[in-house]
CSV table of C-alpha atoms and ligand atoms in Angstrom, one decimal:
chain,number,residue,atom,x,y,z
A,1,UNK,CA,-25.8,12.5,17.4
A,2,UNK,CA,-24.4,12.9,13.8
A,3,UNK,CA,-26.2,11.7,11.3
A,4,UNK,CA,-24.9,9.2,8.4
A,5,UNK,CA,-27.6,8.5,5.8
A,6,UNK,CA,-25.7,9.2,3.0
A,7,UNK,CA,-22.9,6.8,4.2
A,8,UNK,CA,-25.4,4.7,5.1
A,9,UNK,CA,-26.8,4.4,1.5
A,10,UNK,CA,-23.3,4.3,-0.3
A,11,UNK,CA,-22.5,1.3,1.9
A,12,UNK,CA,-25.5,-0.6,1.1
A,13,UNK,CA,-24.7,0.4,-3.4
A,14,UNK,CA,-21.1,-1.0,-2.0
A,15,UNK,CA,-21.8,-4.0,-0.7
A,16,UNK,CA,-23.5,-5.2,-4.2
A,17,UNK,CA,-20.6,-5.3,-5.9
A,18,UNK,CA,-17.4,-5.2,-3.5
A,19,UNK,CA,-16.8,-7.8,-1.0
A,20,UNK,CA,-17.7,-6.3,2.5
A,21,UNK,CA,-18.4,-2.7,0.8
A,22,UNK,CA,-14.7,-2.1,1.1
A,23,UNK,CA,-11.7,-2.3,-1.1
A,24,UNK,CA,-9.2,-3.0,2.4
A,25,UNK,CA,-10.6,-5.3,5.7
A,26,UNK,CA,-10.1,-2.5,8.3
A,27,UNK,CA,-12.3,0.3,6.5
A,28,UNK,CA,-15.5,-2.1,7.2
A,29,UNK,CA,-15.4,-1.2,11.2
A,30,UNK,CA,-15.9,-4.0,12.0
A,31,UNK,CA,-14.0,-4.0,15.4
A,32,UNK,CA,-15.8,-1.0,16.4
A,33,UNK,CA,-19.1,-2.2,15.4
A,34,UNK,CA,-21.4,0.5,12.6
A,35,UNK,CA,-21.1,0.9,9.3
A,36,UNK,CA,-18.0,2.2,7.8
A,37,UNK,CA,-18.1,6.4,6.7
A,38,UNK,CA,-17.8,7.4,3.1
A,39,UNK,CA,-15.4,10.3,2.8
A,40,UNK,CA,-15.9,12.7,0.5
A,41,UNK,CA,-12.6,15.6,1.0
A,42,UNK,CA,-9.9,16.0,2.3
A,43,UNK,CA,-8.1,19.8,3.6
A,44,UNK,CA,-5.4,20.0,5.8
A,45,UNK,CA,-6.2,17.8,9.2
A,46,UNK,CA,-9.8,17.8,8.3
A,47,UNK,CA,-11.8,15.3,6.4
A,48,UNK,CA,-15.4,15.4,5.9
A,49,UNK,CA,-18.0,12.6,4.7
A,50,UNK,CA,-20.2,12.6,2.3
A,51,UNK,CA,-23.7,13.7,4.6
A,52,UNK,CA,-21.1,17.0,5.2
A,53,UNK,CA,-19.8,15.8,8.6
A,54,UNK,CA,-16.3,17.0,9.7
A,55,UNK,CA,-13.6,15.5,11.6
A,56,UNK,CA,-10.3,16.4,12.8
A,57,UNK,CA,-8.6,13.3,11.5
A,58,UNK,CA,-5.6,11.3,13.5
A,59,UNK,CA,-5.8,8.1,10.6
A,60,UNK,CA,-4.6,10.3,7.8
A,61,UNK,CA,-4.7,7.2,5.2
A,62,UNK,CA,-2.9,4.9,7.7
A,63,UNK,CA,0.4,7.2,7.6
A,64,UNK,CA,0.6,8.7,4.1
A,65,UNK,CA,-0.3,11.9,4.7
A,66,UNK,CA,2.0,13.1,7.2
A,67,UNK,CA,1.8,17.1,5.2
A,68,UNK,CA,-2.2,16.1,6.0
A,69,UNK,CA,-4.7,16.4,2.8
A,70,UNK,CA,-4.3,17.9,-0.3
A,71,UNK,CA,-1.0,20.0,0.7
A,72,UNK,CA,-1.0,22.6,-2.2
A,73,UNK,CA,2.6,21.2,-3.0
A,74,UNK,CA,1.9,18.0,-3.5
A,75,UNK,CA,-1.4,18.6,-5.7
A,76,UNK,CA,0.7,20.8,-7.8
A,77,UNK,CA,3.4,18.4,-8.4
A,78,UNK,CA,0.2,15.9,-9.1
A,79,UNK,CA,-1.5,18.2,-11.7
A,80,UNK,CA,2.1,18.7,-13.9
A,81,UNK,CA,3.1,15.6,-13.8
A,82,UNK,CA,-0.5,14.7,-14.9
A,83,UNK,CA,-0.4,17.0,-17.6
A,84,UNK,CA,2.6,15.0,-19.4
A,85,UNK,CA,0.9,11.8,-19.8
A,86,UNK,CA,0.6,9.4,-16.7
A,87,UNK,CA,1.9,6.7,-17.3
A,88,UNK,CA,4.9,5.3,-20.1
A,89,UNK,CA,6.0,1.7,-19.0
A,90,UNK,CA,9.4,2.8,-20.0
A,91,UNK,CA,12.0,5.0,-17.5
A,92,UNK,CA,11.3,8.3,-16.5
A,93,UNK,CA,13.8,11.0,-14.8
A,94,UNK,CA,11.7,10.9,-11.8
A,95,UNK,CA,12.1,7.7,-10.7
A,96,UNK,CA,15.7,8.2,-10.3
A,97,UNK,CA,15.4,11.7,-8.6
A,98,UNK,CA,12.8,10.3,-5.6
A,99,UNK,CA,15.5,7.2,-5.2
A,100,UNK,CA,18.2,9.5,-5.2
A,101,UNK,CA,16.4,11.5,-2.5
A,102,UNK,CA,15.2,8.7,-0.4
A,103,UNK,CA,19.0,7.2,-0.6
A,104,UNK,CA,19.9,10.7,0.8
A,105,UNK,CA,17.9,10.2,3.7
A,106,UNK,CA,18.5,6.3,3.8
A,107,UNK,CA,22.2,5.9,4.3
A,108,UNK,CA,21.6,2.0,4.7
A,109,UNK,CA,20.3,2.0,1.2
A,110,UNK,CA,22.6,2.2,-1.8
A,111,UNK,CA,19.9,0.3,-4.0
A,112,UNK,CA,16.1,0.9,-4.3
A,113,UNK,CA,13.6,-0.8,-6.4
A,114,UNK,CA,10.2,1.3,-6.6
A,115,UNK,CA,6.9,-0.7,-6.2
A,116,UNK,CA,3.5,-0.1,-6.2
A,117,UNK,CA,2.6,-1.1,-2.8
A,118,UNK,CA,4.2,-1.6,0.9
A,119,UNK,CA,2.8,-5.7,0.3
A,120,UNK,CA,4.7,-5.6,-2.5
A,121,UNK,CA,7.7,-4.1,-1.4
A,122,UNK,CA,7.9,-6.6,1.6
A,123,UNK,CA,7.0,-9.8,-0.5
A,124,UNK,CA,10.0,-8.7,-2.9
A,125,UNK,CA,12.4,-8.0,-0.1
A,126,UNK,CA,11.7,-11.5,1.3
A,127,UNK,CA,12.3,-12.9,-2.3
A,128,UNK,CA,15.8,-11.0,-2.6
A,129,UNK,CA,16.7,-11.7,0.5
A,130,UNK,CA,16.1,-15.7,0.0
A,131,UNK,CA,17.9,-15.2,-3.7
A,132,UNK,CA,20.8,-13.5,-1.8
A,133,UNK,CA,21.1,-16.0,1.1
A,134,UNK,CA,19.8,-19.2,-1.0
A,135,UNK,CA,18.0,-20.5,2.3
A,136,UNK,CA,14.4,-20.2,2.4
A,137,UNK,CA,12.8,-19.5,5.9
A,138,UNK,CA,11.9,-16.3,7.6
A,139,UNK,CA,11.4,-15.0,11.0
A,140,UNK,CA,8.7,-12.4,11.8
A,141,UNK,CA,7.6,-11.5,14.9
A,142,UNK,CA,3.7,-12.0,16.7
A,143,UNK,CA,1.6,-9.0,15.7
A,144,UNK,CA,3.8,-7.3,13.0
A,145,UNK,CA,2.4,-6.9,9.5
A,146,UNK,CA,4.3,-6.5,6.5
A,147,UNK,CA,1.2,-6.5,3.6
A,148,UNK,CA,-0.8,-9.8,2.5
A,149,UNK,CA,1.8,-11.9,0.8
A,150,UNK,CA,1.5,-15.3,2.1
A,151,UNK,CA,4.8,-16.2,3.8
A,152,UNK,CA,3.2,-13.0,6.3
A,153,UNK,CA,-0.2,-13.7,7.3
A,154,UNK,CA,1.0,-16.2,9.6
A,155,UNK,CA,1.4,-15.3,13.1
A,156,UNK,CA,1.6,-17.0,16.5
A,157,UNK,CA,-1.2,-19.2,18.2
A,158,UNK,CA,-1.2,-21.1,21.4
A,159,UNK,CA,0.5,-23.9,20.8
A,160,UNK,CA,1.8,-22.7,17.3
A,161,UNK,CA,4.3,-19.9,18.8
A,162,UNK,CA,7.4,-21.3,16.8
A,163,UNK,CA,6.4,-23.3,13.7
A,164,UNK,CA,4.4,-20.7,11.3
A,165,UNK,CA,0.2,-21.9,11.2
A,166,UNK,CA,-1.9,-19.7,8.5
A,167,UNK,CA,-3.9,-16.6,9.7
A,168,UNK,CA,-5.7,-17.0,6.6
A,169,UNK,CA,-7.8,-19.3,4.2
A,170,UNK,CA,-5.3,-19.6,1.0
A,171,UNK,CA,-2.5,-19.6,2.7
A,172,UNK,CA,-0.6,-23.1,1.8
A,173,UNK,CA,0.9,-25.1,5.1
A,174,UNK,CA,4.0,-24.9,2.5
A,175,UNK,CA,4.1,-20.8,2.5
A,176,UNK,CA,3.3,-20.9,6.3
A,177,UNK,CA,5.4,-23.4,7.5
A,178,UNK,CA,9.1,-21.4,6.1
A,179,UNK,CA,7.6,-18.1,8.5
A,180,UNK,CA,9.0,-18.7,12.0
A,181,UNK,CA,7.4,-17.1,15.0
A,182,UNK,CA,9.3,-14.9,17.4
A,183,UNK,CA,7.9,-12.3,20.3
A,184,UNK,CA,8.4,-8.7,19.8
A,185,UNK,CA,10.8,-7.4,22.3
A,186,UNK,CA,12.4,-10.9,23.3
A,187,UNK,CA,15.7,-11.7,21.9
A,188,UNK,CA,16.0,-15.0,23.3
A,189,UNK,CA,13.1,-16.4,21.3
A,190,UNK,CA,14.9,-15.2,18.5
A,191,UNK,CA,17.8,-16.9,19.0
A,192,UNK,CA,16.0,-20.3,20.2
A,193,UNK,CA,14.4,-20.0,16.5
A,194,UNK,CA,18.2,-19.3,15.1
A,195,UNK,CA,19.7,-22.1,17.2
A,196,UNK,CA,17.3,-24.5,15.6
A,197,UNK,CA,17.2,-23.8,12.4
A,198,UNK,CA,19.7,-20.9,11.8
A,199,UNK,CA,21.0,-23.1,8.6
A,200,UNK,CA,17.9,-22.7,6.8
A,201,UNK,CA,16.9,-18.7,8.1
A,202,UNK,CA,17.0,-16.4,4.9
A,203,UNK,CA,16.0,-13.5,6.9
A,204,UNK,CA,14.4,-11.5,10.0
A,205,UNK,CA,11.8,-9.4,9.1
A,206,UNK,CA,10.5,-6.3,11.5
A,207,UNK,CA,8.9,-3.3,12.4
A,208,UNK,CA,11.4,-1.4,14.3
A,209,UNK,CA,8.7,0.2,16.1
A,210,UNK,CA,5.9,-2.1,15.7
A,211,UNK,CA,2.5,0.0,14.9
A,212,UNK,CA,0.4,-2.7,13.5
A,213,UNK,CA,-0.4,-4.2,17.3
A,214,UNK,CA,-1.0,-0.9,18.2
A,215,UNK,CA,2.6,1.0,18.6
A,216,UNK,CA,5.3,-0.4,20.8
A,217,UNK,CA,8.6,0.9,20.8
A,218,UNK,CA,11.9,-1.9,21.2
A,219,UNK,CA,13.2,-2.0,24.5
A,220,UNK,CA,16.6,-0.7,24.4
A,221,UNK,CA,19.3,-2.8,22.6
A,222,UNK,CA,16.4,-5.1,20.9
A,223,UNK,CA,17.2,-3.8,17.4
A,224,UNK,CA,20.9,-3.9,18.2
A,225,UNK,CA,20.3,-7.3,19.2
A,226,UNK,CA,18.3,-8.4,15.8
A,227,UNK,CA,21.6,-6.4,13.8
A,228,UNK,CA,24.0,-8.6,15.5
A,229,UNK,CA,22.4,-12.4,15.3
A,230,UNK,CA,21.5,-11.9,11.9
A,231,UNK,CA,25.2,-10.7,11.0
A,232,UNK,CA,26.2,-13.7,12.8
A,233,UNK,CA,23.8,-16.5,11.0
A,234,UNK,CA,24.6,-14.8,7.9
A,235,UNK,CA,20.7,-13.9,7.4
A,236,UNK,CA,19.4,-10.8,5.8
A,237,UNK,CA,18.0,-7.8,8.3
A,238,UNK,CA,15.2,-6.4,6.6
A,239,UNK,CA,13.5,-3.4,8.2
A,240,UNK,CA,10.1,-2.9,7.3
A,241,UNK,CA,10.0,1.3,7.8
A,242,UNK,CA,6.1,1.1,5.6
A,243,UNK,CA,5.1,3.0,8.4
A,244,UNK,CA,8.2,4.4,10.3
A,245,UNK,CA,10.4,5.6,7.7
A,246,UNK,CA,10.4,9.7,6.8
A,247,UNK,CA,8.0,9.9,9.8
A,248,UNK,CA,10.5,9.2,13.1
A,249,UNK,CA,13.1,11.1,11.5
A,250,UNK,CA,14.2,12.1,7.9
A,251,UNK,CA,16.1,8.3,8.1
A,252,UNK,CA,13.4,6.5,9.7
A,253,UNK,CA,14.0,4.4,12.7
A,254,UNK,CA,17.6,3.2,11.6
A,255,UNK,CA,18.1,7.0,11.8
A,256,UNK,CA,16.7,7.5,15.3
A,257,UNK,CA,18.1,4.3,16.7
A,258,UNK,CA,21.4,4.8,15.3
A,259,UNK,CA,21.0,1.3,13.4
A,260,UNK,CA,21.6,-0.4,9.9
A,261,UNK,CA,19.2,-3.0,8.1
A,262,UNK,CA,20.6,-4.7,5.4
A,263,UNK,CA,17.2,-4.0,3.4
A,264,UNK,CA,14.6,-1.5,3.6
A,265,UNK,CA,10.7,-1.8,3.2
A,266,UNK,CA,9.1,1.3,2.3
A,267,UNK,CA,6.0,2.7,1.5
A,268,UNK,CA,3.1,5.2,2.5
A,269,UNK,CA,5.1,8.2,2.7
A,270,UNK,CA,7.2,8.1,0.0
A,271,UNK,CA,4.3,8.0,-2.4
A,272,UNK,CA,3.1,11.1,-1.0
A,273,UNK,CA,-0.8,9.7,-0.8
A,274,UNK,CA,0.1,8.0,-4.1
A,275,UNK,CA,0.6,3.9,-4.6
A,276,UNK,CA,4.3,4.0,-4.1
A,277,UNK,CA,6.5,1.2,-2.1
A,278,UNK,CA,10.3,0.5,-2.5
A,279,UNK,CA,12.8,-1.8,-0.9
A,280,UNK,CA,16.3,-1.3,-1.2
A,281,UNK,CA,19.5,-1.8,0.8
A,282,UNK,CA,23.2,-3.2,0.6
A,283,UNK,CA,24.2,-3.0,-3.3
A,284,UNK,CA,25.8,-7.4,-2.9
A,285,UNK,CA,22.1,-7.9,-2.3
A,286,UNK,CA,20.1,-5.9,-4.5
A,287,UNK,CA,22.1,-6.7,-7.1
A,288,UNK,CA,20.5,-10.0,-7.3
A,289,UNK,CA,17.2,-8.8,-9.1
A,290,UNK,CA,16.2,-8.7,-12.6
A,291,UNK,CA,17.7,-7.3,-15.1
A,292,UNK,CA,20.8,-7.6,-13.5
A,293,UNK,CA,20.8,-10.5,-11.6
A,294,UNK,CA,18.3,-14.0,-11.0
A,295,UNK,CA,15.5,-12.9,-8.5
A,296,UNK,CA,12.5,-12.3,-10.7
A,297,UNK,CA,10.2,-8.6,-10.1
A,298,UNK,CA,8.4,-6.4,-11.7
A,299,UNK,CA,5.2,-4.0,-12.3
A,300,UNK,CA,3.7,-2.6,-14.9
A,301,UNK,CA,2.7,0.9,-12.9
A,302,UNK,CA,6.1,1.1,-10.7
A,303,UNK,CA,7.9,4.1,-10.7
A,304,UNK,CA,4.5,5.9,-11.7
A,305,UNK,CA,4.9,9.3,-12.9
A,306,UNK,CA,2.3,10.7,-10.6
A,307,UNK,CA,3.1,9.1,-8.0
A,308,UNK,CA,6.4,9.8,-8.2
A,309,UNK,CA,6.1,13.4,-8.4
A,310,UNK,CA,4.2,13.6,-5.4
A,311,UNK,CA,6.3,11.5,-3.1
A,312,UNK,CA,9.1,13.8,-4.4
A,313,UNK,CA,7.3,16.8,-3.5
A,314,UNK,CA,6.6,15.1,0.3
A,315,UNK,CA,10.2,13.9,0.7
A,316,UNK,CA,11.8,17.1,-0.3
A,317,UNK,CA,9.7,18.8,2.3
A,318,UNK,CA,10.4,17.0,4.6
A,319,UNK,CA,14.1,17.0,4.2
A,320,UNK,CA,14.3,20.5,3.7
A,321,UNK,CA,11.8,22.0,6.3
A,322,UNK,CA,13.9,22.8,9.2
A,323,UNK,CA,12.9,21.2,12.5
A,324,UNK,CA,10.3,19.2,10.5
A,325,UNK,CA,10.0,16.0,12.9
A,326,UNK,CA,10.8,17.9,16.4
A,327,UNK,CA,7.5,20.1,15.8
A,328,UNK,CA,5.7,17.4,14.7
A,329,UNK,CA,7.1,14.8,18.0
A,330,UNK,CA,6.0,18.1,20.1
A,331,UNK,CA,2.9,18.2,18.9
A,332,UNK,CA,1.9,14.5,19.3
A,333,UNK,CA,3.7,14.8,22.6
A,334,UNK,CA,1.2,17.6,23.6
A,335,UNK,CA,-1.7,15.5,22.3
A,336,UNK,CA,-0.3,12.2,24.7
A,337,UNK,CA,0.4,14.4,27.3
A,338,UNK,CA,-3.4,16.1,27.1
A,339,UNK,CA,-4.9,12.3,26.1
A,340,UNK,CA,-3.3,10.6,29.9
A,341,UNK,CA,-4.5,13.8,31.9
A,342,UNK,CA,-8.1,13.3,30.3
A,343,UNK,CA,-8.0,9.9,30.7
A,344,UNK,CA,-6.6,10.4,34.8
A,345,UNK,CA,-8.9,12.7,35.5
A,346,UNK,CA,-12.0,10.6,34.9
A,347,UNK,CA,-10.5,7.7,36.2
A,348,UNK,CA,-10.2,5.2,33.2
A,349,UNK,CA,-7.5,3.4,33.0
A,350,UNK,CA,-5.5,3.9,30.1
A,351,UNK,CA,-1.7,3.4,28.7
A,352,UNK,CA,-0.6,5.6,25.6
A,353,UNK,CA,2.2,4.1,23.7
A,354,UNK,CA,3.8,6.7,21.6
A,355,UNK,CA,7.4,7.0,19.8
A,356,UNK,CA,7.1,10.9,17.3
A,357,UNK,CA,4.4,11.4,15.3
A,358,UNK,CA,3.1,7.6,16.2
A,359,UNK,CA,0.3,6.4,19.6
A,360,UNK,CA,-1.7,4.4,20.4
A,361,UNK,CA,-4.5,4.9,23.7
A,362,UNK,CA,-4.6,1.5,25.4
A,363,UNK,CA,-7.2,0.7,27.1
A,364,UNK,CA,-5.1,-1.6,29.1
A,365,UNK,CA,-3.9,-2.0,32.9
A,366,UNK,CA,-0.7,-3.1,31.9
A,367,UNK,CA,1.8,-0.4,32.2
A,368,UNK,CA,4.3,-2.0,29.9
A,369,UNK,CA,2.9,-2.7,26.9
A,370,UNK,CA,5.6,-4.5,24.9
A,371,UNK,CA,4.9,-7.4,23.0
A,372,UNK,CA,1.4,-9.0,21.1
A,373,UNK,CA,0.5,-10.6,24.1
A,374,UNK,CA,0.4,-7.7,26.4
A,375,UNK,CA,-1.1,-5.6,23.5
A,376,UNK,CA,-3.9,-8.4,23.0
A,377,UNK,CA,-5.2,-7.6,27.3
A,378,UNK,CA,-6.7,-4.2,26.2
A,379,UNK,CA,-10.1,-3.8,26.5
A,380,UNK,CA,-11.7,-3.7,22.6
A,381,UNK,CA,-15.0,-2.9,24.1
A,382,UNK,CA,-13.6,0.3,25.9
A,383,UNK,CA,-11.7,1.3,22.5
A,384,UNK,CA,-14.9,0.9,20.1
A,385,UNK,CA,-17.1,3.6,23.3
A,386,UNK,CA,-14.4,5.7,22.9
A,387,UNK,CA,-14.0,5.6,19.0
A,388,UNK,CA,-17.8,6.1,18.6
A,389,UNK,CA,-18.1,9.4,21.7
A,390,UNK,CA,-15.1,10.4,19.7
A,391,UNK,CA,-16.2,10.9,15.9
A,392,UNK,CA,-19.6,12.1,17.9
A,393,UNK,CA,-17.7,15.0,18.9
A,394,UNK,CA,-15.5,15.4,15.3
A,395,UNK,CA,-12.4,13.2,15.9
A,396,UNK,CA,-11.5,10.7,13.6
A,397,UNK,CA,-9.3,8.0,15.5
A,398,UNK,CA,-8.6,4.5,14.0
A,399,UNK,CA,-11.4,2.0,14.0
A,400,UNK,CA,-9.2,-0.6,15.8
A,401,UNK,CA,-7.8,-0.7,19.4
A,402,UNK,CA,-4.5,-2.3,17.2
A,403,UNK,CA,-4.1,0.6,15.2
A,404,UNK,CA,-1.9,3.9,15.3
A,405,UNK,CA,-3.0,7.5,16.0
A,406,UNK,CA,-1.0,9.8,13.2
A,407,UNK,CA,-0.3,13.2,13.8
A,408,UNK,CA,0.4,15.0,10.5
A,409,UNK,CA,2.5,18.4,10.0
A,410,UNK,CA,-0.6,19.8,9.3
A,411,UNK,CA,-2.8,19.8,13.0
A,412,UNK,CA,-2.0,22.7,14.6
A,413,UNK,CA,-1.8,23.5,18.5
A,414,UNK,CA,-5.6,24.3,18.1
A,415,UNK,CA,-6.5,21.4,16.6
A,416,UNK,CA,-4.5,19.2,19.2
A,417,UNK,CA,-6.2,21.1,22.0
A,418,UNK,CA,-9.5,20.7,20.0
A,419,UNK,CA,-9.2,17.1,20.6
A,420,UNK,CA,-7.5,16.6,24.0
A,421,UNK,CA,-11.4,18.5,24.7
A,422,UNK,CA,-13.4,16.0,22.5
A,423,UNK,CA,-11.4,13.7,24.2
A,424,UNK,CA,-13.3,14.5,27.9
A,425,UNK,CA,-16.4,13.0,26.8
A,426,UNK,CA,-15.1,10.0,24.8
A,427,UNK,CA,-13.6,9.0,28.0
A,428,UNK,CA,-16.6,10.0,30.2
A,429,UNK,CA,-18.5,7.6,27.9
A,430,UNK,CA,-15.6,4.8,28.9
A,431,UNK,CA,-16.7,5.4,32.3
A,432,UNK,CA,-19.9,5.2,32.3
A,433,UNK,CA,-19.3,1.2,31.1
A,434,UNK,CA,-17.8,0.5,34.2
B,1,LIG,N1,4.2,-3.0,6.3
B,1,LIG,C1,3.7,-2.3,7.2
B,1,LIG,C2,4.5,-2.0,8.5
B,1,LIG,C3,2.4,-1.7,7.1
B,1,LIG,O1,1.9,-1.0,8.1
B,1,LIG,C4,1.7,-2.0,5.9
B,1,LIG,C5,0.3,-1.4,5.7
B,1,LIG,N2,-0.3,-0.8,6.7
B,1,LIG,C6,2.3,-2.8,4.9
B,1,LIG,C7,3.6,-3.2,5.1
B,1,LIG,C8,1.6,-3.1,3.7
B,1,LIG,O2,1.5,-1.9,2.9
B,1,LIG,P1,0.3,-1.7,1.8
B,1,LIG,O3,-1.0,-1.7,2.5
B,1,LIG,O4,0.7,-0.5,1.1
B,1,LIG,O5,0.4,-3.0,0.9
């Protein structure tokens, strides 16, 4: 057993002044039970703590990091851009070259806003897009997240599975009641919630692969679907890529599904490990925000220089490293591949869900895991033995059964195989539960 006292000790100093000990709700653990790890470094795939313990590390800040820690190019691009000030509240060449480069790579996006934040980026989308529309409700679907703005933290409870209910203290029936329910992967309660109140629907928000209820890829023609009632109602398509976009392929998922949204939500990668989020899309819509048109936004730290330069420096490496996403699908593919054989061969019964760089290990009997409900049968119990057996042998995995595994450029085949091992006894431990 590893041993945590340091950890141990920050948390305690934490908890004193910040509520929970943590600046963000899932770094507490608390679906896996313990006390949350204090890390000190960061190299490559690697992370250790601060009482020197080491892990191979499949979180990789919830997605940034998809070049893994402190890639030598993007700390560069960091340090010179430091070196010129940080910080101007006035424009800055930069800005324009990483929009440039993500509208390269976007071809739905002809307009991009830079935020500070992926909450941000989806609050302002929703604003533009009920601006654009002039109608003011929104459908999301059950289990997706787009950030902590209030029309979002609403999601669907028995007997609540159309009209929105708050999934949080603060959250005004007002803000909550304009979010419309619908199910992940079902069309027709999207177009029930259109053929009710279609008049009054500003947009549909999604994750075209969702990764927040644990990943689940569309069924086939579900996007296609979304594309074509929204076009038809006349409601804004937004595409919430905080998570898919640069890592499914250069374009995102509207790249690998061959699909347009009419607005983009970005964020993690393009900020390199930085706080950066954009949203962008069709020019008639984001035309409508300030200076230039009615919808109010701003931020005093968008467009960061820092930031900036080091989600240049990601992008750009991305773009230009050839076969950059098909050796890093093969290598997660490897990983799933080794994770199911594991998992087979000591007879607990698992479902991996993966779609590139992206997985989640279910620990679920369901072999089509497809919407929240399915998502919500896995065993949490079974996912919090294996998280624990698996940092006990040096592998970092998310503390939530709802959460995605990343693989960044930087594992290599060793360090995939390194885990598929550490893997052996994380399900053994499974086992020995039932
Ligand atoms: N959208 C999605 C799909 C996300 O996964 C997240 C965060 N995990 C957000 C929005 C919010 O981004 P942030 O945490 O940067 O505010």
């Amino acid at each position: 057993m590893i041993k945590f006292t340091n950890s141990e000790r920050a948390f305690e100093e934490a908890q004193k002044v910040i509520p929970g000990g943590v600046n963000s709700p899932v770094r507490a653990f608390k679906s896996v039970g313990g006390k949350p790890i204090f890390m000190a470094s960061g190299q490559a795939a690697y992370i250790t703590d601060i009482d020197g313990n080491r892990y191979l590390d499949f979180v990789c800040s919830w997605g940034p990091l998809i070049l893994g820690h402190a890639d030598p190019r993007v700390v560069s691009a960091i340090k010179q851009a430091a070196e010129h000030g940080t910080s101007f509240g006035a424009p800055t060449e930069g800005e324009t070259l990483l929009v440039k480069q993500v509208i390269k790579m976007f071809p739905s996006i002809e307009l991009l806003r830079l935020v500070s934040s992926g909450t941000e980026a989806a609050m302002s989308a929703l604003r533009v897009a009920r601006g654009f529309t002039g109608k003011n409700r929104v459908v999301k679907f059950a289990g997706c997240y787009h950030g902590h703005a209030d029309s979002f933290l609403v999601a669907a409870g028995s007997g609540a599975l159309t009209l929105g209910v708050p999934d949080s203290k603060g959250v005004t029936p007002g803000s909550a009641g304009d979010t419309l329910i619908a199910h992940f992967n079902d069309l027709g309660s999207v177009e029930d919630l259109f053929r009710k109140h279609g008049s009054e629907i500003a947009a549909i928000i999604v994750e075209p692969v969702a990764a927040n209820m644990g990943v689940i890829a569309p069924n086939q023609g579900f996007l296609q679907g979304l594309r074509e009632i929204a076009t038809r109602y006349k409601a804004v398509l937004i595409f919430d890529e905080v998570i898919t976009g640069f890592r499914l392929a250069k374009g995102g998922a509207q790249e690998l599904f061959s699909i347009q949204a009419d607005l983009t939500v970005l964020g993690k990668i393009i900020g390199g490990g930085l706080p950066v989020g954009a949203f962008g899309g069709r020019r008639d819509i984001m035309q409508c925000i300030a200076p230039i048109g009615p919808v109010y936004q701003a931020g005093t730290l968008s467009g960061n220089p820092l930031a900036v330069a080091a989600g240049l420096a990601t992008l750009k490496l991305i773009d230009t490293e050839p076969n950059f996403h098909k050796s890093l699908d093969e290598k997660a593919s490897v990983l799933e591949h080794g994770l199911i054989e594991q998992a087979e061969k000591i007879g607990v019964k698992a479902t991996i869900n993966r779609v590139g760089s992206l997985m989640t290990v279910f620990f679920n009997h369901e072999k089509n895991i497809l919407n929240f409900k399915s998502a919500m049968q896995s065993n949490t119990i079974q996912y919090k033995v294996f998280f624990i057996a698996a940092l006990n042998n040096g592998i970092y995995f998310a503390p939530s059964q709802f959460e995605a595994a990343f693989v960044s450029a930087a594992h290599s085949y060793d360090d995939i195989e390194k885990a598929i091992s550490a893997s052996k006894a994380a399900f053994e431990a499974v086992a020995a539960l039932q």
